[in-house]
PDB file of C-alpha atoms in Angstrom:
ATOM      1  CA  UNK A 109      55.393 -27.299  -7.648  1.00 53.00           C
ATOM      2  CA  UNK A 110      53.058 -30.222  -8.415  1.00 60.00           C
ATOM      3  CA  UNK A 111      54.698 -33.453  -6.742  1.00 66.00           C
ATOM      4  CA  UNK A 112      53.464 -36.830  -5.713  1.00 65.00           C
ATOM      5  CA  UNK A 113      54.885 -39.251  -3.772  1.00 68.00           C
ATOM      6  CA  UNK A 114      54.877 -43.492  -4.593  1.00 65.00           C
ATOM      7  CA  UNK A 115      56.225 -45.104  -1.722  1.00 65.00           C
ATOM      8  CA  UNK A 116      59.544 -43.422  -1.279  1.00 63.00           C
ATOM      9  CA  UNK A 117      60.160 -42.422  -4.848  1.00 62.00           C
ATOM     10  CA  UNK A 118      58.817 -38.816  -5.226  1.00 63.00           C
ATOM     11  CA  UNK A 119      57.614 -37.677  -8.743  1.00 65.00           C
ATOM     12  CA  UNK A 120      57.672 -34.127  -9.544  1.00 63.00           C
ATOM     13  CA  UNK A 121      56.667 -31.759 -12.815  1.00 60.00           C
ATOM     14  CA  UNK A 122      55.996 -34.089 -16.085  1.00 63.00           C
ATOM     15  CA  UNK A 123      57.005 -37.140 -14.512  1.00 61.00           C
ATOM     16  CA  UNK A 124      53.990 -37.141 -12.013  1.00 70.00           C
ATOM     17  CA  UNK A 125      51.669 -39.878 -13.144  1.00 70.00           C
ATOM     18  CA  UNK A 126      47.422 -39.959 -13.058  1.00 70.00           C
ATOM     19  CA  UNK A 127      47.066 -43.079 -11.644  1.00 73.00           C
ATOM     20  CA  UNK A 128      47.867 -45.224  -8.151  1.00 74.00           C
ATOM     21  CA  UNK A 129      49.397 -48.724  -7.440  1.00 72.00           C
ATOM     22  CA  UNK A 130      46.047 -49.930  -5.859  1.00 73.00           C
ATOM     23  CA  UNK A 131      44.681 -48.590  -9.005  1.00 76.00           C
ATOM     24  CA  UNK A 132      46.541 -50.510 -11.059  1.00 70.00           C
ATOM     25  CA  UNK A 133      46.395 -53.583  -9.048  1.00 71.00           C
ATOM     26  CA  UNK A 134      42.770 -53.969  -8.605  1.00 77.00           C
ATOM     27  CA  UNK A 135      41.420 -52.274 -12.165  1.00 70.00           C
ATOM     28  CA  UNK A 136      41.144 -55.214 -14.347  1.00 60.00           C
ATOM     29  CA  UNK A 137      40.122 -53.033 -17.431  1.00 60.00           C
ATOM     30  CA  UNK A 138      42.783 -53.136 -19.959  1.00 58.00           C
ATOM     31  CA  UNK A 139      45.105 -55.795 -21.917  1.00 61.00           C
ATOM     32  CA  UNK A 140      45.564 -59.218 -19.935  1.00 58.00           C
ATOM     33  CA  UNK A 141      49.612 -58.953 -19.816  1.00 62.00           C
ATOM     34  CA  UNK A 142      49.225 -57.161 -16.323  1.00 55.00           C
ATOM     35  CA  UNK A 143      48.351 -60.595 -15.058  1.00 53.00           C
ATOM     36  CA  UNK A 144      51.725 -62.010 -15.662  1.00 58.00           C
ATOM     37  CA  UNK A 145      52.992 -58.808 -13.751  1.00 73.00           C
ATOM     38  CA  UNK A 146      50.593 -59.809 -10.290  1.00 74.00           C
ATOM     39  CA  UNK A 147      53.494 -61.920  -8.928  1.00 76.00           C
ATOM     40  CA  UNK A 148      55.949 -59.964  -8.754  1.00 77.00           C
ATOM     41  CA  UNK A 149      53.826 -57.269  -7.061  1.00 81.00           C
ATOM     42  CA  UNK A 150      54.120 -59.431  -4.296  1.00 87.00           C
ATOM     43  CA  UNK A 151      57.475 -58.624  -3.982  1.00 86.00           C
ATOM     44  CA  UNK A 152      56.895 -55.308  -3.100  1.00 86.00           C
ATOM     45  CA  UNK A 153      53.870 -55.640  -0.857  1.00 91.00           C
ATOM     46  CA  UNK A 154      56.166 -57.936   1.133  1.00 93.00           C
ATOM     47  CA  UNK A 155      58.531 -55.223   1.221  1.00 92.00           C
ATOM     48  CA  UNK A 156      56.175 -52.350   2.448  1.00 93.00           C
ATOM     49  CA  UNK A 157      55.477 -55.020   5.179  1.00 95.00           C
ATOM     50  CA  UNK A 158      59.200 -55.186   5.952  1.00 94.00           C
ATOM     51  CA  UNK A 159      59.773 -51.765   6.243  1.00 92.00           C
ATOM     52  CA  UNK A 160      56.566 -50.438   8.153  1.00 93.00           C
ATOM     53  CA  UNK A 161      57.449 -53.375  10.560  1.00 94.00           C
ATOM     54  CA  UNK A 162      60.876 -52.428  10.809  1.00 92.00           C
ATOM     55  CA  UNK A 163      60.349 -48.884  11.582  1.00 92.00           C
ATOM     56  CA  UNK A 164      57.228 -49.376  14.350  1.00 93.00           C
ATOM     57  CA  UNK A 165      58.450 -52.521  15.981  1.00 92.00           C
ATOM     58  CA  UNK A 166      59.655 -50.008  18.841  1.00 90.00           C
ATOM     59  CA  UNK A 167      56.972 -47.581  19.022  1.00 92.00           C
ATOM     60  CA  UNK A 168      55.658 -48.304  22.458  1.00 92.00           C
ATOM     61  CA  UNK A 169      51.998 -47.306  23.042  1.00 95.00           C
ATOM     62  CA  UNK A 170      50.489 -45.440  20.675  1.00 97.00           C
ATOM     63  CA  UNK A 171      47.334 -43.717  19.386  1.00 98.00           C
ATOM     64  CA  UNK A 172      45.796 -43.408  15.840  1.00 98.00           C
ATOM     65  CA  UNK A 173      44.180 -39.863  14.862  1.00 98.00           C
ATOM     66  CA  UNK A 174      41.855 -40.062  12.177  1.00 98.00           C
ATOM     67  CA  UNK A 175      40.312 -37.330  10.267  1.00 98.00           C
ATOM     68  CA  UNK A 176      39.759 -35.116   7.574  1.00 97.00           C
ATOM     69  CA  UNK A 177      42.867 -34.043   5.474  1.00 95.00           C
ATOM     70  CA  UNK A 178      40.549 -31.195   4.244  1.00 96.00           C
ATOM     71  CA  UNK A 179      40.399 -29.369   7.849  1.00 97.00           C
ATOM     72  CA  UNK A 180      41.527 -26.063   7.459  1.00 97.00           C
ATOM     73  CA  UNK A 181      43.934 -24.100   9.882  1.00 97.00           C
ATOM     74  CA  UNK A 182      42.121 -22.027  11.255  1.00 97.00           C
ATOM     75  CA  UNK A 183      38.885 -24.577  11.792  1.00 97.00           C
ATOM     76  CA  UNK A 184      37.725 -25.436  15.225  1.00 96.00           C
ATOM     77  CA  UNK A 185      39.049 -29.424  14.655  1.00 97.00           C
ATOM     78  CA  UNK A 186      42.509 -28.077  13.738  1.00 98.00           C
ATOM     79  CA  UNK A 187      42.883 -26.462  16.995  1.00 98.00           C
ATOM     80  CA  UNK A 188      41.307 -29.339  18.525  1.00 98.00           C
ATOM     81  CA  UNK A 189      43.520 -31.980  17.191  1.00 98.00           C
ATOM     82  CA  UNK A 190      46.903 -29.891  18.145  1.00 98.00           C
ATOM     83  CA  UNK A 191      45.369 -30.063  21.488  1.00 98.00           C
ATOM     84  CA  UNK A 192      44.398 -33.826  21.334  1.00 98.00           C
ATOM     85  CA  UNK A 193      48.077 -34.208  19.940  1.00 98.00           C
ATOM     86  CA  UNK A 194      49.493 -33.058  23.021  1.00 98.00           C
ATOM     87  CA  UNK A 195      47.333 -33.960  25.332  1.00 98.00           C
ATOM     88  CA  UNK A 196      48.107 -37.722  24.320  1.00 98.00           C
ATOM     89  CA  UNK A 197      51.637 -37.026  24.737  1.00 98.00           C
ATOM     90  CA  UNK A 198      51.248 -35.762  28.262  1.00 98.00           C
ATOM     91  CA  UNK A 199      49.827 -39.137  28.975  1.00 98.00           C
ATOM     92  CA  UNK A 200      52.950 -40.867  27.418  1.00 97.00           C
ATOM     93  CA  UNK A 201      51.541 -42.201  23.879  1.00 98.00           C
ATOM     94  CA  UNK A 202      53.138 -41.719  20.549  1.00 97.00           C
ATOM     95  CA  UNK A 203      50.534 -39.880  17.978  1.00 98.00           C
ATOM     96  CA  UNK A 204      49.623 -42.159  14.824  1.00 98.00           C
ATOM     97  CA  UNK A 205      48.110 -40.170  12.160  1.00 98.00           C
ATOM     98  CA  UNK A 206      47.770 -40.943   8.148  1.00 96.00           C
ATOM     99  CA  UNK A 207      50.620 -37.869   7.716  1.00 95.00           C
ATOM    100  CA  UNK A 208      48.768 -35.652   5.410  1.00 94.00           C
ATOM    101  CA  UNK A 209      47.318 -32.051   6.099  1.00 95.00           C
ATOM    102  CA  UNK A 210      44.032 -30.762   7.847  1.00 97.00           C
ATOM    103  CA  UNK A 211      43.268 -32.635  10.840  1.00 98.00           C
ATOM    104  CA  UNK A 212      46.022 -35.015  10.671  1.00 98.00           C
ATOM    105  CA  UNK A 213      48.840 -32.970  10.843  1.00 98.00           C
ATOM    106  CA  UNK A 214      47.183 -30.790  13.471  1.00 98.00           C
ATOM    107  CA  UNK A 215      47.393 -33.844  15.769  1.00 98.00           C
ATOM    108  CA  UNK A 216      51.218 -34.732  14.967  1.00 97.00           C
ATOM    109  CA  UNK A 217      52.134 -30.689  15.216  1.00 98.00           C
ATOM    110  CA  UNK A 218      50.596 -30.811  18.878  1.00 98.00           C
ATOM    111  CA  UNK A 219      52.635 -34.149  19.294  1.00 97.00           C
ATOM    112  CA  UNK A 220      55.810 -33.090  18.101  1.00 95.00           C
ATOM    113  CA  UNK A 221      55.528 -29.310  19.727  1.00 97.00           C
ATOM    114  CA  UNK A 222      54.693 -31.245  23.213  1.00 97.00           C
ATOM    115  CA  UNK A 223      57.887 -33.371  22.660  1.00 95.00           C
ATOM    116  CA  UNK A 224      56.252 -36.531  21.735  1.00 96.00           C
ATOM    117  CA  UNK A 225      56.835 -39.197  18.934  1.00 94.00           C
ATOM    118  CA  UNK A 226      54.585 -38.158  15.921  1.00 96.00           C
ATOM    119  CA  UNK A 227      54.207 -41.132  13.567  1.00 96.00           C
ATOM    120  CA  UNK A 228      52.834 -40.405  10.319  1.00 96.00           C
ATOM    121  CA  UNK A 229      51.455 -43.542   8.299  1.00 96.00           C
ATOM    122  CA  UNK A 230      51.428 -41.978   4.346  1.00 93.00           C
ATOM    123  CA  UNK A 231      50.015 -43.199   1.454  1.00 90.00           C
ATOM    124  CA  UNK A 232      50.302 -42.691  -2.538  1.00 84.00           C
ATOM    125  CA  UNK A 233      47.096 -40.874  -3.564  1.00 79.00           C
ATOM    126  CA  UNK A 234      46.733 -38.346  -6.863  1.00 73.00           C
ATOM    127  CA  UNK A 235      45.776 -35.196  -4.899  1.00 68.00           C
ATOM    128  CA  UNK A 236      48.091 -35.009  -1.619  1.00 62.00           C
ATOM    129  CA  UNK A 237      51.559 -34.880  -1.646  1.00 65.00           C
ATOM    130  CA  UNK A 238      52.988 -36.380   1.183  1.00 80.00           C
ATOM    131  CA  UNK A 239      53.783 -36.301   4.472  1.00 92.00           C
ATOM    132  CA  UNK A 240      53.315 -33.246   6.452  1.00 94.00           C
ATOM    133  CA  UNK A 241      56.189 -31.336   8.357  1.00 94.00           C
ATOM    134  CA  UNK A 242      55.524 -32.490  11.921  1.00 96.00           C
ATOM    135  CA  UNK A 243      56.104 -36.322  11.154  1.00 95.00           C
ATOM    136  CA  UNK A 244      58.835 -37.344  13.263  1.00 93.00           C
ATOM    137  CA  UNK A 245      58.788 -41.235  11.762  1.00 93.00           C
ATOM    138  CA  UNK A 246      57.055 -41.138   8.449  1.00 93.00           C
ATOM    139  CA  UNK A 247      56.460 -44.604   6.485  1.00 93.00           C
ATOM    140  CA  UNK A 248      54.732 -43.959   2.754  1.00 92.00           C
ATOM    141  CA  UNK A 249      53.058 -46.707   1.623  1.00 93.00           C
ATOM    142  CA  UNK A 250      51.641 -47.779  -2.182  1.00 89.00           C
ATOM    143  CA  UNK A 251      49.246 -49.881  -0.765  1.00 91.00           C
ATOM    144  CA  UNK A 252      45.771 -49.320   1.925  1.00 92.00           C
ATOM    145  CA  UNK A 253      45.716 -52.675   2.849  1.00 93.00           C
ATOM    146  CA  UNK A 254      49.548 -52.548   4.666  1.00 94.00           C
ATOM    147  CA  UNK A 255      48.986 -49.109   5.767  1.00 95.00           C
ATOM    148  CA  UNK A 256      46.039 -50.410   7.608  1.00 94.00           C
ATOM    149  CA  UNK A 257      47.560 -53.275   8.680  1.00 94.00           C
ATOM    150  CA  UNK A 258      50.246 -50.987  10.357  1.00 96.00           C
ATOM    151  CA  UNK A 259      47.570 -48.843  12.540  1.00 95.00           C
ATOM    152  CA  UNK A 260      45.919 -51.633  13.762  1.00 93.00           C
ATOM    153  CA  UNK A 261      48.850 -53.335  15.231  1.00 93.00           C
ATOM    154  CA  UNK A 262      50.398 -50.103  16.506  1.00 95.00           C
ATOM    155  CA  UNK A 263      47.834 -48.600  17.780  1.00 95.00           C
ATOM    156  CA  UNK A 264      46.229 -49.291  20.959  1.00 94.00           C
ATOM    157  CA  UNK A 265      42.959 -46.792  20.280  1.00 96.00           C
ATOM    158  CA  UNK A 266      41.909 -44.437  17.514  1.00 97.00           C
ATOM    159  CA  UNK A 267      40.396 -41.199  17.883  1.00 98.00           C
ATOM    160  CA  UNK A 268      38.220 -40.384  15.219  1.00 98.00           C
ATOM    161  CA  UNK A 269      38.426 -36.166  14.484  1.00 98.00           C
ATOM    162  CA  UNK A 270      35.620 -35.273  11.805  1.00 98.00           C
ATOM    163  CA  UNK A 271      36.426 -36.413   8.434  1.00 98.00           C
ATOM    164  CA  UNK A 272      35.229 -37.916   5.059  1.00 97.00           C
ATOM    165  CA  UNK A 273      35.160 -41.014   3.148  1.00 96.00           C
ATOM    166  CA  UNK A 274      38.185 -41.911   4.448  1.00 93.00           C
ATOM    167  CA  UNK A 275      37.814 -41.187   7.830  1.00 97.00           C
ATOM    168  CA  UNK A 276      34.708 -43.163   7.676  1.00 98.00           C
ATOM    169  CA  UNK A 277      36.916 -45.733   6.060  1.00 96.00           C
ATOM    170  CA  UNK A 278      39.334 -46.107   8.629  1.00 95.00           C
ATOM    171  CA  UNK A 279      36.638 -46.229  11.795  1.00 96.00           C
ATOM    172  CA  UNK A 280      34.734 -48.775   9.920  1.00 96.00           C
ATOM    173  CA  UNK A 281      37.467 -51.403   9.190  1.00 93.00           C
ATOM    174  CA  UNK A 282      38.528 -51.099  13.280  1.00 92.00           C
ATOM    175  CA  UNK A 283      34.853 -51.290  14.367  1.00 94.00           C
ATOM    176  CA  UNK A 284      34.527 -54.496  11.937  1.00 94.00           C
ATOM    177  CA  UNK A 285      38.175 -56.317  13.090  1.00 91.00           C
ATOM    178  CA  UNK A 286      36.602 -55.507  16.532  1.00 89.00           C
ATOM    179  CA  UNK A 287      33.292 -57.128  16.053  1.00 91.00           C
ATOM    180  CA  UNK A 288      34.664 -60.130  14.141  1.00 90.00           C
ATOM    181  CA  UNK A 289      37.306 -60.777  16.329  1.00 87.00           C
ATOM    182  CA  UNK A 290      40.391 -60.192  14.397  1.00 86.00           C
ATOM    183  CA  UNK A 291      41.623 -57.857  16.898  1.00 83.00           C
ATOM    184  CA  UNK A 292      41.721 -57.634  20.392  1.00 77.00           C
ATOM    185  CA  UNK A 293      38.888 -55.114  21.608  1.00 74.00           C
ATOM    186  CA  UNK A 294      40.239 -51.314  21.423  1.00 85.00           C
ATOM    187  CA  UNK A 295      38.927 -48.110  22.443  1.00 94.00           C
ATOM    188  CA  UNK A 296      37.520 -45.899  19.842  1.00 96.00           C
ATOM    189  CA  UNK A 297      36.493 -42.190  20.373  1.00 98.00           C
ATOM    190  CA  UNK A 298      34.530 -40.319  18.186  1.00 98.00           C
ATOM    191  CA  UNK A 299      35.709 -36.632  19.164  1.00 98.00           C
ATOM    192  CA  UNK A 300      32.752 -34.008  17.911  1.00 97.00           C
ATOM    193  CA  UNK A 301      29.091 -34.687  18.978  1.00 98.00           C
ATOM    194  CA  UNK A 302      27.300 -31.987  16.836  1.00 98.00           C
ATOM    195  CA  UNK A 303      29.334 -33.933  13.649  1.00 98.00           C
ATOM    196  CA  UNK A 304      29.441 -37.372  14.751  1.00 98.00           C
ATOM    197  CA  UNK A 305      25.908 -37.949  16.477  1.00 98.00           C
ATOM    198  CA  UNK A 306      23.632 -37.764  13.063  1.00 98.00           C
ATOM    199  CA  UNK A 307      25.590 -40.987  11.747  1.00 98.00           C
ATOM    200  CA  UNK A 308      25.103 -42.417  15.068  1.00 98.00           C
ATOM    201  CA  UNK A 309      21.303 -41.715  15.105  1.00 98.00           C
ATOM    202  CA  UNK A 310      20.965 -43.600  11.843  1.00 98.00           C
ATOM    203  CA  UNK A 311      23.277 -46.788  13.027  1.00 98.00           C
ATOM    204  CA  UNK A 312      20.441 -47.045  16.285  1.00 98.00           C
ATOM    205  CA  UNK A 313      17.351 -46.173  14.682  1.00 98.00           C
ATOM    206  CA  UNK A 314      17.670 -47.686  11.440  1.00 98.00           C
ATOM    207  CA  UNK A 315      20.558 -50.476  11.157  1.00 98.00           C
ATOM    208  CA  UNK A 316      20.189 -51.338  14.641  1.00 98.00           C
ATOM    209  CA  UNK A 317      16.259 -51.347  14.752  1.00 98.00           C
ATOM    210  CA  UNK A 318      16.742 -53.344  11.388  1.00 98.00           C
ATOM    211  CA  UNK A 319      18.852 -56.066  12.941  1.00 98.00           C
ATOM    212  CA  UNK A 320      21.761 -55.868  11.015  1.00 97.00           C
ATOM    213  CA  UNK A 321      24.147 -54.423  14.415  1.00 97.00           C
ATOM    214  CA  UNK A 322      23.734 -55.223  17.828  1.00 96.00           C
ATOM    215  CA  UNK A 323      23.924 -52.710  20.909  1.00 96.00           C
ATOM    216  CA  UNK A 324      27.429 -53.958  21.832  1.00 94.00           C
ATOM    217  CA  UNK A 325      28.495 -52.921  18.057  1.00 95.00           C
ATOM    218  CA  UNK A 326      27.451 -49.128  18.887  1.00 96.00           C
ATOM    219  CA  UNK A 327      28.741 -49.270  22.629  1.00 95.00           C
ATOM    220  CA  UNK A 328      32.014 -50.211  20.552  1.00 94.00           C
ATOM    221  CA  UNK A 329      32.285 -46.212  19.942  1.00 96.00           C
ATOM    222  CA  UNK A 330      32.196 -43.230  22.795  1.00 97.00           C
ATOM    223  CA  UNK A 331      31.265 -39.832  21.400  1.00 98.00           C
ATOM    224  CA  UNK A 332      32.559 -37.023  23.102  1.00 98.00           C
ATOM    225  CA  UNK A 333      33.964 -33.134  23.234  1.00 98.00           C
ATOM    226  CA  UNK A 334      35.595 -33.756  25.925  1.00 98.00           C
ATOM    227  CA  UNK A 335      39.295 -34.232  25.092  1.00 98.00           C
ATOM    228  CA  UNK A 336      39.689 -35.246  28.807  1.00 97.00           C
ATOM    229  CA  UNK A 337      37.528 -38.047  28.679  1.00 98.00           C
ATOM    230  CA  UNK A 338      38.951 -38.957  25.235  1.00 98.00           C
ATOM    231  CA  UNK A 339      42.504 -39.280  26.893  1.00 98.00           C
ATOM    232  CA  UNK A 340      41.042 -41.330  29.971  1.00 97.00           C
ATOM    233  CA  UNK A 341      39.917 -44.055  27.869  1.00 97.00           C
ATOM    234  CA  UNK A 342      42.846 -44.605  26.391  1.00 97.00           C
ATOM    235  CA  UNK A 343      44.939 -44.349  29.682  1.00 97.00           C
ATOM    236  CA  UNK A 344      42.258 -47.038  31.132  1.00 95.00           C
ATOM    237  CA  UNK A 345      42.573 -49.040  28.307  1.00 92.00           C
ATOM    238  CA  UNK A 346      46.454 -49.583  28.631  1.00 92.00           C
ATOM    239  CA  UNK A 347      46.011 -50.187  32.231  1.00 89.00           C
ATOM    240  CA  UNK A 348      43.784 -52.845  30.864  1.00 86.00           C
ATOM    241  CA  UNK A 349      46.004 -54.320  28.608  1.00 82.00           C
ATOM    242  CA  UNK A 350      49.170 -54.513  31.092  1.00 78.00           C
ATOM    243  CA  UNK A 351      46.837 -56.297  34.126  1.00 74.00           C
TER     244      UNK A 351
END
């Protein structure tokens, strides 16, 4: 049954709409009456603040998961991020994923099988269609900007499965709050060298070599298949934080 989720009103048959509430906020196509409207938007971004607040405040430490929502089940990176998922548990974090299929909701099944907290961060988009089963705490949101603010605060490191534009998304805005200082410095694993280390190549050789990054902006990422090593750094990096 075709269904769509807006925050946490759900839409289903005839009543499911084509467009999003980013969409609508930031296309400036159309008649100007939707100015008079912006105002009151702010209403409810203030409330999607409220209530992702409200339900994380007492999270404890936790990890993002990034990746692709397009991972299939039976794909290596599935199997990998259950793994991942539990693994993180073992070492006492809460799982932090966007909430959608593929790779994300392999990493909150392994959470949630391995008795952990699995968080799932969702967010109103025209092709997915919400939150996936193993989402323990599930916050929808209508907006990417408080969505993102919500992993960054929450999470203590992201680990980056393979994934698409918004993957790349997602490890881009923590790698730039990083280098500009908005956030405290956070570890940030890129899990899957035969994907991850052709986009790496062309950061050293040609926006490095250009001048537009320095060396501490790549050293910023660790790129590994070693789910061991992934979990390490993050268990180092709370030690970190609590000395």
């Amino acid at each position: 049954m075709r269904h769509k989720f807006k925050g946490p009103v759900i839409q289903r048959r005839d009543q499911v709409d084509g467009s999003t509430t980013d969409q609508r906020l930031l296309d400036s196509r159309g008649p100007s009456d939707w100015v008079h409207t912006d105002p009151w938007r702010v209403l409810r971004i203030q409330a999607e603040f409220v209530e992702g607040f409200g339900a994380l405040a007492e999270l404890g430490p936790a990890i993002g998961v990034f990746g692709s929502a397009r991972t299939p089940l039976d794909h290596p990176s599935y199997a990998q991020g259950e793994e991942l998922g539990r693994r993180l548990v073992d070492a006492g974090f809460a799982v932090m994923t966007g909430g959608g299929p593929g790779a994300m909701e392999a990493a909150n099944k392994g959470a949630s099988e391995a008795g952990g907290l699995s968080v799932g961060l969702g967010i109103e988009l025209p092709f997915e269609s919400g939150l996936n089963e193993w989402v323990d705490i599930g916050v929808n949101f209508r907006y990417f900007f408080a969505r993102k603010t919500m992993f960054v605060k929450y999470a203590q490191g992201f680990v980056v499965l393979p994934g698409g534009l918004g993957t790349l998304d997602e490890l881009f805005e923590a790698l730039t709050l990083v280098q500009t200082q908005k956030v405290t410095r956070f570890p940030v694993v890129l899990l899957g060298v035969d994907y991850w280390s052709g986009l790496l190549a062309w950061l050293r050789d040609t926006v490095l070599a250009d001048g537009k990054i320095s060396t501490a902006d790549l050293d910023m990422m660790v790129l590994t298949d070693d789910l061991d090593e992934a979990v390490d750094l993050m268990v180092r990096a709370r030690g970190e934080r609590a000395s």
